[in-house]
Amino acid sequence: MKNSDKSPFYVGYLGLPKELSAFYKLLIPFILLMFLLFSLWHSISQKSAGAGVWDLTTPVTLSGVMDTEPYPVLRIPSDNQFGMRSVLLVGLGKQPVNDVAIKFKGKSLALTGNYISRGGYEMLEIVGAEAIELLPVAITLPDVSIRTIAKTTLVGEIVDSKCFLGVMKPGEGKTHKTCAALCLMGEMPPIFVVKNAKGERAGYLMANTDHKSAAEISVPHVAKPINITGQIIRRGDQLILHIDKDAFGDLNQAERLAYGPSFAEEIYTANSQGNFCNIPVKA
Amino acid sequence: MSQGYVPVQWNSDKKKYDLYLWLGVILYIVVFMGVSSAVFKGVAALSPAILLIRAFGSCAFLLLTMVLCIGPLARLDKRFLPILYNRRHLGVSTFLVTLIHGIIVTVWYNGFGVINPFKSLVSAHHDYGSLAQFPFEILGIAALFILLIMAATSHDYWNKNLGPSVWKSLHMFVYIAYGLTIAHIALGALQTDFTGFLPIMGFLSVLIVGALHLAAAFRENRNDLYLDRDEGVNIGHVNIGPWQTIENNQAITVAIDKNEKVAVYRYDGNKLAAISNVCKHQLGPLGEGKVIDGCITCPWHGYQYRPDDGQSPPPYTEKISTYHVSLDGDDMLLDPNPLPEGTARPVTLIPNTDKLTAEANAS
Ligand code: FES
């Protein structure tokens, strides 16, 4: 390569020649500006991860009756149409609270923990043994026997409830897959998130046909679009999808395209507060 | 050069280089975190840990793109040489930023669970047969590993002990790391969201890196003189054209073989000397250097060689091959047979160039 004798030539130990400092006085701010613009562009072009909340500022105390099936849950009397609200219970990190739940099954308790919620779902993250207080007076609840609603096949994505409901945002899709699998191994309740033609989403808690945890059998199918055939049941205020190990099916190419990105997209606006909710399923 | 090794031979330029580099990195992260938390707030807030993962991951990709652009840029325009001079600092910084990305991913996504985080990181995906479900984490881990090896061996100590050819081949792995990173992004983040910044940035990066490398290769081919070695060996020399094509204190590069290039220098106005084009340090192109203080100076990191015997001035001990060059009228005749490294041979004087010499002395 030719260059004129006068062209600036840089040798580290001799320092930057004068002719080059003007060049670098422009180049350095230019590169820094590019960093700034890329960062701005990247940050504002991200997608919303919905309206999930994980409140670490003020612990919440809730009183109700402990149930263990299909997952640890605190059933709290309410004046809604079902006469109760069911709050899922999980431990710190990706750890279950199954032992505690079994120990206190059927007991009336006051539980303190971090409140997690999204759409119609509520969850409490129990922080330690001191968070559990036995109530002197028993709480009475309406009947929670299982009512069968419909057998159906749905297309959607399995998520782990703890992350999806607010602890991780976003808590779904491929980048979150290792975490979702780890959460299911730690007995976080799996939820099958589906979307309808309007893009509205619903989540069905998943359980085995014997109404026990489906977390373990869901692990290989988590965080990707699949179809599931199962029975939708209602227990109290909870809509639950009963499945067995043969319930999972892969999508063919056309179905996958129709489903769209594996990230089950959710349009969040301040008014809608996120439209993740229970879409009623026709019988 | 071959003197005692210290971790970094700091000088004020290197300090400034690192200062601006990390200013850029911090600017990128802080703006990303600030703007993201302003845009997505309240119940719509995104997880800070996930924002950090995105910020460090995309920043590492930008830095890696820069690392790959510097080489061809410096060949196309000498004003970029100072950035090349300290490229290893950029490389080590790229590794550190990538490492932070990897650590946060491992802790946040794979920690706090019922199995070991590292096991969790590599075991959840196992579908190597499907692109959509390919375990993209493995690709990222492989890229990080390559960056680690390169950062760890970036020091001249390793360059010296592995030998420049091995070292250079090792550092060519940066292209593999780049490919792995592109695949890591395409099969990871882009599988969950194909809109916005990342796909465009990835595309631009590949486009710019590719175009710069093509342009630099084209430029090099155009500027080099290609000669047939066999013919030259038969008759003992090759004609490489008139000496006037060489600017004073600079060189032309002559390719006498696919893998052998010779730098033919003119200096002090009327002296001609041919040496190997390959610097002993990191195989830099000596023909693109200059004669400074009577020594041929490598454009990359400033190693120096005496034109008369191809040896570095004491206390340094590097030696490169020298070549015979003679004159037939104005035409230079180059003997394509290299002399052993560090061999002195008579420097060719261009006759009747008193005016040139005077000019050179005056400048
Ligand atoms: S390659 Fe480093 S000084 Fe020549």
XYZ file of C-alpha atoms and ligand atoms in Angstrom:
650
model
C 0.000 0.000 0.000
C 1.336 3.409 -0.882
C 1.173 6.389 1.323
C 2.881 9.698 1.167
C 5.827 10.391 3.390
C 3.793 13.078 5.049
C 0.919 10.754 5.957
C 0.694 10.371 9.722
C 2.182 7.143 10.964
C 1.471 5.915 14.437
C 3.981 4.177 16.629
C 2.632 3.491 20.097
C 5.767 4.420 21.998
C 6.143 7.691 20.097
C 2.632 8.896 20.893
C -0.154 10.180 18.693
C 1.133 12.454 15.903
C -0.378 15.943 15.819
C -2.049 15.349 12.450
C -4.037 12.495 13.942
C -5.369 14.194 17.038
C -7.910 16.170 14.985
C -9.109 12.899 13.462
C -9.495 11.286 16.864
C -11.182 14.357 18.292
C -13.962 13.557 15.833
C -13.787 9.774 15.822
C -14.002 9.221 19.589
C -17.151 11.324 20.108
C -18.626 9.685 17.002
C -18.097 6.175 18.405
C -19.453 7.213 21.814
C -22.479 8.724 20.090
C -23.064 5.465 18.214
C -22.976 3.577 21.517
C -25.512 6.012 22.926
C -27.846 5.729 19.927
C -27.659 1.937 19.772
C -28.421 1.734 23.471
C -31.409 4.065 23.101
C -32.714 2.188 20.092
C -32.313 -1.189 21.771
C -34.001 -0.105 24.986
C -37.075 1.476 23.401
C -37.553 -1.320 20.850
C -38.091 -3.960 23.540
C -41.476 -5.568 23.943
C -43.700 -5.379 26.971
C -43.742 -8.470 29.145
C -47.238 -7.782 30.436
C -48.562 -6.547 33.733
C -47.163 -9.039 36.202
C -46.189 -7.817 39.652
C -43.695 -9.159 42.181
C -43.916 -6.868 45.163
C -40.757 -6.973 47.246
C -41.433 -3.727 49.048
C -44.193 -4.689 51.492
C -44.856 -8.261 52.628
C -48.525 -9.214 52.506
C -50.373 -11.313 55.114
C -53.271 -13.453 53.888
C -55.592 -15.681 55.949
C -57.206 -18.817 54.573
C -57.211 -22.587 54.472
C -54.198 -24.572 53.273
C -54.770 -27.034 50.464
C -52.144 -29.131 48.696
C -53.842 -30.251 45.523
C -52.881 -30.004 42.830
C -50.356 -27.491 44.224
C -49.921 -25.775 47.571
C -52.634 -23.139 47.668
C -54.261 -20.894 50.251
C -58.028 -20.687 49.779
C -59.426 -17.409 51.024
C -63.150 -16.696 51.473
C -64.301 -14.017 49.037
C -67.527 -12.464 47.830
C -66.806 -13.330 44.190
C -69.071 -15.784 42.314
C -67.033 -18.744 43.589
C -67.015 -17.642 47.213
C -63.224 -17.888 47.380
C -59.931 -16.896 45.834
C -57.096 -19.386 45.582
C -53.587 -18.057 46.081
C -50.778 -20.307 44.835
C -47.936 -20.779 47.310
C -44.258 -21.047 46.379
C -40.952 -20.891 48.200
C -37.986 -18.597 47.760
C -35.991 -18.820 44.560
C -37.035 -21.879 42.593
C -37.826 -23.957 45.714
C -41.198 -25.520 46.534
C -43.159 -25.255 49.798
C -44.677 -28.722 49.479
C -43.413 -29.969 52.873
C -44.894 -27.032 54.734
C -48.145 -27.317 52.803
C -48.545 -31.020 53.628
C -47.790 -30.323 57.286
C -50.540 -27.688 57.491
C -53.032 -29.248 55.090
C -56.610 -28.278 55.958
C -55.470 -25.850 58.682
C -56.553 -22.242 58.875
C -53.476 -20.039 58.638
C -52.199 -16.516 58.253
C -49.345 -16.532 55.742
C -46.939 -13.678 55.145
C -44.920 -13.316 51.993
C -44.194 -11.426 48.808
C -47.262 -10.932 46.665
C -47.134 -11.952 42.999
C -50.036 -11.387 40.610
C -51.004 -11.223 36.974
C -54.440 -11.155 35.420
C -56.674 -13.406 37.496
C -53.789 -15.224 39.150
C -52.473 -14.600 42.652
C -49.405 -16.119 44.285
C -47.562 -15.732 47.575
C -43.832 -16.300 47.946
C -43.346 -17.664 51.466
C -40.133 -16.358 52.976
C -39.577 -18.575 56.033
C -41.123 -20.597 58.873
C -41.941 -17.446 60.856
C -44.208 -16.449 57.952
C -46.765 -19.084 58.991
C -49.194 -18.483 61.818
C -51.926 -20.929 62.919
C -55.274 -19.174 63.378
C -57.268 -19.910 66.570
C -60.616 -19.906 64.717
C -61.177 -22.213 61.721
C -62.154 -20.551 58.424
C -65.049 -22.116 56.521
C -65.023 -22.340 52.729
C -67.601 -23.289 50.108
C -67.401 -26.684 48.422
C -64.289 -27.199 46.302
C -65.181 -30.454 44.598
C -64.103 -30.880 40.982
C -66.535 -29.975 38.182
C -65.728 -31.167 34.682
C -66.135 -28.517 32.001
C -64.847 -29.700 28.627
C -62.403 -31.916 26.853
C -60.361 -29.797 24.483
C -57.171 -29.382 22.474
C -55.383 -26.074 22.886
C -52.303 -24.540 21.268
C -49.981 -22.579 23.500
C -46.837 -22.571 25.583
C -46.135 -24.066 28.998
C -44.681 -21.540 31.424
C -43.680 -21.846 35.046
C -46.189 -19.838 37.020
C -43.794 -18.127 39.401
C -41.731 -16.457 36.668
C -44.614 -15.827 34.308
C -46.862 -14.218 36.890
C -44.330 -11.523 37.707
C -40.968 -12.664 39.059
C -39.294 -12.652 35.656
C -40.317 -10.250 32.999
C -40.396 -11.687 30.476
C -40.770 -15.159 32.025
C -41.516 -17.091 28.854
C -40.069 -17.961 25.473
C -36.846 -19.633 24.453
C -34.369 -17.383 26.258
C -36.174 -18.179 29.492
C -36.403 -21.907 28.831
C -33.629 -23.163 31.120
C -35.121 -21.157 33.970
C -38.646 -22.411 33.292
C -37.439 -26.017 33.254
C -35.560 -25.472 36.522
C -38.658 -23.938 38.121
C -40.796 -26.901 37.080
C -38.177 -29.245 38.559
C -38.638 -27.232 41.763
C -42.405 -27.902 41.616
C -43.486 -24.422 40.550
C -46.997 -25.018 39.137
C -47.013 -25.143 35.312
C -49.497 -22.948 33.460
C -50.505 -23.503 29.847
C -50.740 -20.073 28.217
C -52.949 -19.930 25.135
C -54.052 -17.040 22.989
C -57.219 -16.601 21.020
C -57.620 -15.089 17.571
C -57.813 -11.598 19.056
C -54.429 -12.113 20.719
C -56.002 -12.242 24.162
C -54.389 -14.716 26.434
C -55.542 -17.171 29.004
C -53.631 -19.393 31.344
C -54.736 -22.798 32.597
C -53.109 -24.319 35.599
C -52.003 -27.813 34.616
C -52.466 -30.953 36.715
C -52.341 -34.691 36.199
C -55.599 -36.533 35.683
C -55.331 -37.703 39.324
C -55.275 -33.998 40.269
C -51.626 -34.127 41.383
C -48.720 -31.994 40.186
C -47.989 -32.059 36.451
C -44.738 -30.131 36.870
C -42.425 -33.068 36.266
C -44.091 -34.406 33.112
C -44.208 -30.862 31.693
C -40.451 -30.259 31.853
C -39.578 -31.606 28.359
C -42.341 -29.529 26.758
C -41.793 -26.190 28.453
C -41.256 -22.863 26.653
C -42.156 -23.790 23.097
C -45.386 -23.760 21.107
C -47.144 -27.117 21.396
C -50.670 -28.456 21.568
C -52.178 -30.164 24.566
C -55.267 -32.317 24.708
C -56.907 -32.526 28.095
C -59.936 -32.025 30.252
C -60.710 -28.596 31.618
C -62.121 -28.746 35.125
C -63.111 -26.178 37.693
C -62.238 -26.424 41.360
C -63.460 -23.463 43.325
C -62.258 -20.410 41.426
C -59.485 -22.315 39.627
C -59.669 -23.453 36.000
C -57.384 -26.442 35.643
C -56.298 -28.465 32.607
C -56.116 -32.154 33.468
C -53.550 -33.976 31.354
C -51.557 -37.174 31.211
C -48.123 -37.855 29.760
C -49.599 -38.453 26.271
C -51.379 -35.109 26.183
C -48.537 -33.205 24.489
C -48.293 -32.850 20.704
C -45.830 -31.033 18.464
C -47.088 -28.448 16.021
C -46.625 -28.946 12.316
C -45.050 -26.174 10.235
C -48.372 -24.545 9.331
C -49.619 -24.585 12.917
C -46.370 -23.095 14.173
C -46.580 -20.267 11.639
C -50.203 -19.655 12.539
C -49.253 -19.496 16.203
C -46.693 -16.781 15.557
C -43.564 -16.164 17.592
C -42.981 -18.603 20.426
C -43.029 -15.582 22.681
C -46.752 -15.455 23.320
C -47.016 -11.764 22.690
C -49.005 -9.597 24.994
C -50.000 -6.085 24.139
C -49.820 -4.043 27.273
C -51.330 -0.612 27.545
C -51.785 1.398 30.681
C -55.577 1.156 30.311
C -55.868 -2.559 29.643
C -53.531 -3.362 32.528
C -52.504 -6.331 30.431
C -55.144 -8.632 29.048
C -53.908 -11.868 30.571
C -56.987 -13.458 32.004
C -59.137 -16.536 31.922
C -60.852 -16.735 28.556
C -63.976 -18.838 29.145
C -63.850 -22.122 27.270
C -67.057 -23.248 25.607
C -68.188 -26.740 26.508
C 9.926 -6.298 21.888
C 12.082 -8.814 23.657
C 12.532 -7.167 26.979
C 11.224 -8.066 30.445
C 7.479 -8.766 30.488
C 5.088 -6.718 32.544
C 1.303 -7.262 32.467
C 0.686 -4.087 30.494
C 3.264 -1.581 29.330
C 1.097 1.371 30.182
C 1.531 4.640 28.406
C -0.795 7.609 28.317
C -2.320 6.583 24.967
C -3.226 3.149 26.295
C -4.777 4.684 29.379
C -6.832 7.035 27.232
C -7.828 4.144 25.000
C -9.112 2.136 27.954
C -10.758 5.183 29.427
C -12.795 5.910 26.286
C -13.508 2.231 25.748
C -15.001 1.764 29.194
C -16.709 5.120 28.984
C -18.499 3.716 25.920
C -19.389 0.470 27.704
C -20.701 2.259 30.796
C -22.598 4.771 28.686
C -24.251 1.915 26.805
C -25.266 0.014 29.951
C -26.419 3.057 31.924
C -28.492 4.496 29.053
C -30.025 1.083 28.393
C -30.985 0.535 32.023
C -32.219 4.103 32.490
C -34.313 4.299 29.330
C -35.707 0.767 29.738
C -36.883 1.498 33.264
C -38.395 4.798 32.158
C -40.269 3.251 29.221
C -41.427 0.093 31.023
C -42.505 1.138 34.482
C -44.974 0.274 37.202
C -46.711 -3.055 36.611
C -45.162 -3.210 33.134
C -41.583 -2.962 34.452
C -39.136 -5.467 32.999
C -36.865 -7.419 35.371
C -33.642 -5.484 36.071
C -31.597 -8.703 35.824
C -33.031 -9.425 32.384
C -32.308 -5.841 31.311
C -28.697 -6.324 32.444
C -28.475 -9.584 30.494
C -29.705 -7.786 27.379
C -27.477 -4.755 27.924
C -24.231 -6.687 28.469
C -25.040 -9.223 25.760
C -25.720 -6.643 23.060
C -22.797 -4.477 24.192
C -20.450 -7.473 23.911
C -21.712 -8.056 20.386
C -21.018 -4.433 19.430
C -17.495 -4.682 20.854
C -16.837 -7.948 19.020
C -17.966 -6.303 15.797
C -15.510 -3.458 16.455
C -12.673 -5.901 17.144
C -13.260 -7.460 13.730
C -13.506 -4.127 11.907
C -10.235 -2.685 13.166
C -7.895 -4.928 11.160
C -9.319 -4.164 7.719
C -9.972 -0.514 8.636
C -6.322 -0.005 9.518
C -5.230 -1.546 6.235
C -7.618 0.659 4.287
C -6.776 3.843 6.155
C -3.628 4.294 8.219
C -5.359 6.764 10.512
C -6.962 3.775 12.259
C -3.588 2.274 13.184
C -3.642 3.649 16.744
C -6.803 1.631 17.430
C -5.110 -1.462 16.035
C -2.101 -0.844 18.223
C -4.201 -1.420 21.347
C -6.642 -3.927 19.860
C -5.829 -6.465 22.568
C -7.294 -4.125 25.187
C -10.504 -4.078 23.201
C -10.375 -7.883 22.956
C -9.910 -8.361 26.702
C -12.709 -5.866 27.403
C -14.997 -7.746 25.010
C -14.293 -10.929 26.947
C -15.061 -9.219 30.272
C -18.363 -7.753 29.050
C -19.349 -11.167 27.614
C -18.378 -12.835 30.885
C -20.643 -10.501 32.875
C -23.509 -11.388 30.494
C -22.805 -15.097 31.058
C -22.568 -14.766 34.835
C -25.882 -12.931 35.170
C -27.591 -15.493 32.891
C -26.177 -18.377 34.913
C -27.142 -16.913 38.272
C -30.532 -15.434 37.386
C -31.903 -18.096 35.050
C -30.117 -21.126 36.441
C -29.418 -20.327 40.082
C -31.631 -20.721 43.169
C -32.959 -24.044 41.899
C -32.963 -27.704 42.806
C -30.023 -28.613 40.530
C -26.554 -27.180 39.916
C -26.721 -23.943 37.827
C -24.194 -25.187 35.255
C -26.105 -28.413 34.781
C -29.292 -26.418 34.418
C -27.672 -24.133 31.830
C -26.738 -26.965 29.479
C -29.413 -29.576 30.150
C -32.786 -27.944 29.611
C -32.479 -27.874 25.830
C -31.401 -31.052 24.169
C -32.947 -30.792 20.753
C -29.878 -30.445 18.520
C -31.940 -31.548 15.519
C -34.248 -28.536 15.477
C -33.234 -24.961 14.713
C -36.136 -23.473 16.639
C -35.266 -25.529 19.732
C -31.478 -25.666 19.302
C -29.654 -25.189 22.648
C -28.320 -21.742 21.828
C -26.701 -21.425 25.249
C -24.023 -23.921 24.178
C -23.077 -21.621 21.279
C -22.671 -18.704 23.657
C -20.580 -20.775 26.057
C -18.297 -21.862 23.185
C -17.852 -18.245 22.041
C -17.086 -17.146 25.601
C -14.533 -19.943 25.914
C -12.741 -18.807 22.754
C -12.721 -15.207 23.980
C -11.305 -16.438 27.281
C -8.446 -18.300 25.584
C -7.706 -15.288 23.426
C -7.828 -12.846 26.328
C -5.612 -15.133 28.408
C -3.027 -15.479 25.633
C -3.258 -11.915 24.368
C -0.067 -10.933 26.139
C 3.246 -10.765 24.267
C 4.573 -13.422 26.612
C 2.307 -15.971 24.940
C 2.935 -14.574 21.496
C 6.631 -15.115 22.095
C 6.343 -18.590 23.606
C 3.786 -20.019 21.205
C 5.535 -18.420 18.230
C 3.763 -15.797 16.112
C 2.302 -18.325 13.648
C 0.633 -20.495 16.288
C -0.426 -17.385 18.154
C -1.868 -15.841 15.031
C -3.792 -19.024 14.135
C -5.117 -19.163 17.670
C -6.305 -15.595 17.410
C -7.993 -16.311 14.077
C -10.496 -18.196 16.253
C -12.073 -14.802 16.837
C -13.918 -15.383 13.555
C -15.296 -18.645 14.936
C -16.338 -16.823 18.109
C -18.084 -14.228 15.936
C -19.941 -16.936 13.969
C -20.959 -18.664 17.198
C -22.195 -15.354 18.599
C -24.317 -14.659 15.525
C -25.807 -18.172 15.796
C -26.300 -17.693 19.562
C -28.344 -14.549 18.905
C -30.228 -15.949 15.912
C -31.243 -19.161 17.680
C -31.752 -17.516 21.067
C -33.032 -13.979 21.471
C -34.335 -13.760 17.895
C -36.462 -16.867 18.427
C -38.477 -15.030 21.034
C -38.541 -11.639 19.353
C -37.582 -10.974 15.763
C -38.419 -7.279 15.831
C -36.573 -4.209 17.030
C -32.875 -3.625 17.442
C -31.217 -7.038 17.533
C -32.027 -8.452 14.082
C -31.114 -5.176 12.360
C -27.934 -4.804 14.400
C -26.927 -8.402 13.656
C -27.510 -7.896 9.956
C -25.593 -4.592 9.893
C -22.704 -6.143 11.788
C -22.303 -9.028 9.340
C -22.626 -6.626 6.421
C -20.000 -4.177 7.711
C -17.517 -6.829 8.868
C -17.862 -8.658 5.537
C -17.583 -5.540 3.380
C -14.511 -4.221 5.213
C -12.701 -7.550 4.910
C -13.503 -7.773 1.200
C -12.397 -4.190 0.610
C -9.133 -4.706 2.487
C -8.369 -7.930 0.609
C -9.120 -6.230 -2.696
C -6.920 -3.266 -1.794
C -4.049 -5.527 -0.803
C -4.262 -7.498 -4.040
C -4.315 -4.327 -6.074
C -1.310 -2.811 -4.358
C 0.894 -5.829 -4.236
C 3.103 -6.701 -7.140
C 2.608 -10.372 -8.018
C 5.527 -12.183 -9.561
C 6.278 -15.673 -10.651
C 8.845 -17.065 -8.324
C 9.855 -20.046 -10.448
C 10.717 -17.845 -13.354
C 12.685 -15.601 -11.015
C 14.564 -18.513 -9.515
C 15.525 -19.764 -12.962
C 17.110 -16.542 -14.029
C 18.132 -15.462 -10.516
C 16.020 -12.338 -10.272
C 12.692 -10.753 -11.038
C 12.176 -7.296 -12.401
C 10.021 -5.328 -9.987
C 9.898 -2.059 -11.873
C 11.486 1.380 -11.496
C 12.720 2.539 -8.110
C 10.804 5.813 -8.538
C 7.591 3.971 -7.605
C 8.774 3.857 -4.004
C 8.310 6.946 -1.862
C 11.251 7.893 0.271
C 11.343 6.042 3.632
C 8.594 3.724 2.497
C 8.207 0.441 0.691
C 6.383 -1.481 -1.968
C 5.258 -5.024 -1.227
C 6.138 -7.730 -3.719
C 4.428 -11.111 -3.578
C 6.871 -13.675 -4.910
C 4.768 -16.599 -3.832
C 1.325 -17.177 -2.309
C 2.843 -17.206 1.144
C 5.921 -15.085 0.739
C 6.015 -11.353 0.453
C 8.988 -9.033 0.309
C 9.043 -5.400 1.379
C 11.356 -3.297 -0.772
C 12.274 -0.070 0.986
C 13.823 3.145 -0.267
C 15.350 5.305 2.438
C 17.829 8.136 2.853
C 16.677 9.115 -0.625
C 19.011 6.810 -2.526
C 19.216 3.501 -0.681
C 17.290 0.327 -1.505
C 16.876 -2.647 0.833
C 14.611 -5.688 0.581
C 13.464 -7.620 3.634
C 10.729 -10.097 4.505
C 7.312 -8.455 4.724
C 6.454 -10.404 7.869
C 7.057 -8.859 11.279
C 8.399 -11.181 13.952
C 5.962 -9.862 16.520
C 2.493 -10.701 15.232
C 3.201 -11.108 11.526
C 2.364 -7.465 10.789
C 2.913 -6.186 7.200
C 6.332 -4.504 7.297
C 5.871 -3.191 3.743
C 3.152 -0.913 5.102
C 5.505 0.573 7.648
C 8.029 3.391 7.452
C 11.676 4.083 8.092
C 11.896 5.963 11.356
C 15.268 6.918 12.867
C 16.998 4.757 10.274
C 14.984 1.645 11.124
C 12.154 -0.071 9.284
C 9.209 0.287 11.667
C 6.239 -2.085 11.728
C 2.890 -0.316 11.309
C 1.155 -2.461 13.888
C 3.091 -2.144 17.129
C 6.295 -0.408 16.138
C 8.855 -3.230 16.165
C 11.982 -2.042 14.339
C 14.519 -3.671 12.010
C 17.729 -2.307 10.494
C 17.508 -2.151 6.670
C 21.095 -3.360 6.221
C 20.799 -6.688 8.074
C 17.131 -7.218 9.077
C 18.012 -7.228 12.784
C 16.289 -5.290 15.553
C 18.633 -2.729 17.104
C 20.050 -3.829 20.497
C 18.914 -4.627 23.125
C 16.297 -6.336 20.941
C 17.113 -9.582 19.175
C 14.452 -10.102 16.471
C 15.766 -11.057 13.031
C 14.037 -11.344 9.672
C 15.135 -12.580 6.243
C 16.844 -10.180 3.896
C 16.978 -10.220 0.087
C 19.355 -9.033 -2.583
C 18.122 -6.243 -4.780
C 20.079 -4.663 -7.641
C 19.484 -2.085 -10.349
C 19.336 -2.355 -14.092
C 19.015 1.243 -15.182
C 16.003 2.476 -13.223
C 14.537 -1.029 -12.847
C 14.964 -2.945 -9.630
C 15.894 -6.612 -9.839
C 14.915 -8.688 -6.822
C 16.535 -12.032 -6.084
C 13.583 -14.094 -4.775
C 15.812 -16.350 -2.679
C 15.712 -15.242 0.945
C 18.970 -14.938 2.859
C 19.062 -16.413 6.381
C 17.377 -14.199 8.968
C 19.528 -11.286 10.038
C 22.028 -11.573 7.158
C 23.793 -8.356 6.214
C 24.098 -7.747 2.460
C 25.242 -4.656 0.630
C 22.571 -1.985 0.456
C 21.947 -0.898 -3.139
C 22.751 2.706 -3.883
C 20.808 4.520 -6.569
C 23.428 6.362 -8.653
C 23.280 10.070 -9.566
C 20.772 10.972 -6.937
C 22.680 13.668 -5.071
C 19.647 15.883 -5.412
C 17.460 13.195 -3.798
C 19.881 12.680 -0.948
C 20.015 16.379 -0.305
C 16.235 16.471 -0.327
C 16.086 13.581 2.115
C 18.605 15.190 4.418
C 16.749 18.452 4.350
C 13.410 16.877 5.289
S 3.209 -7.112 14.322
Fe 3.387 -6.149 16.187
S 5.022 -4.831 15.740
Fe 4.864 -5.872 13.956
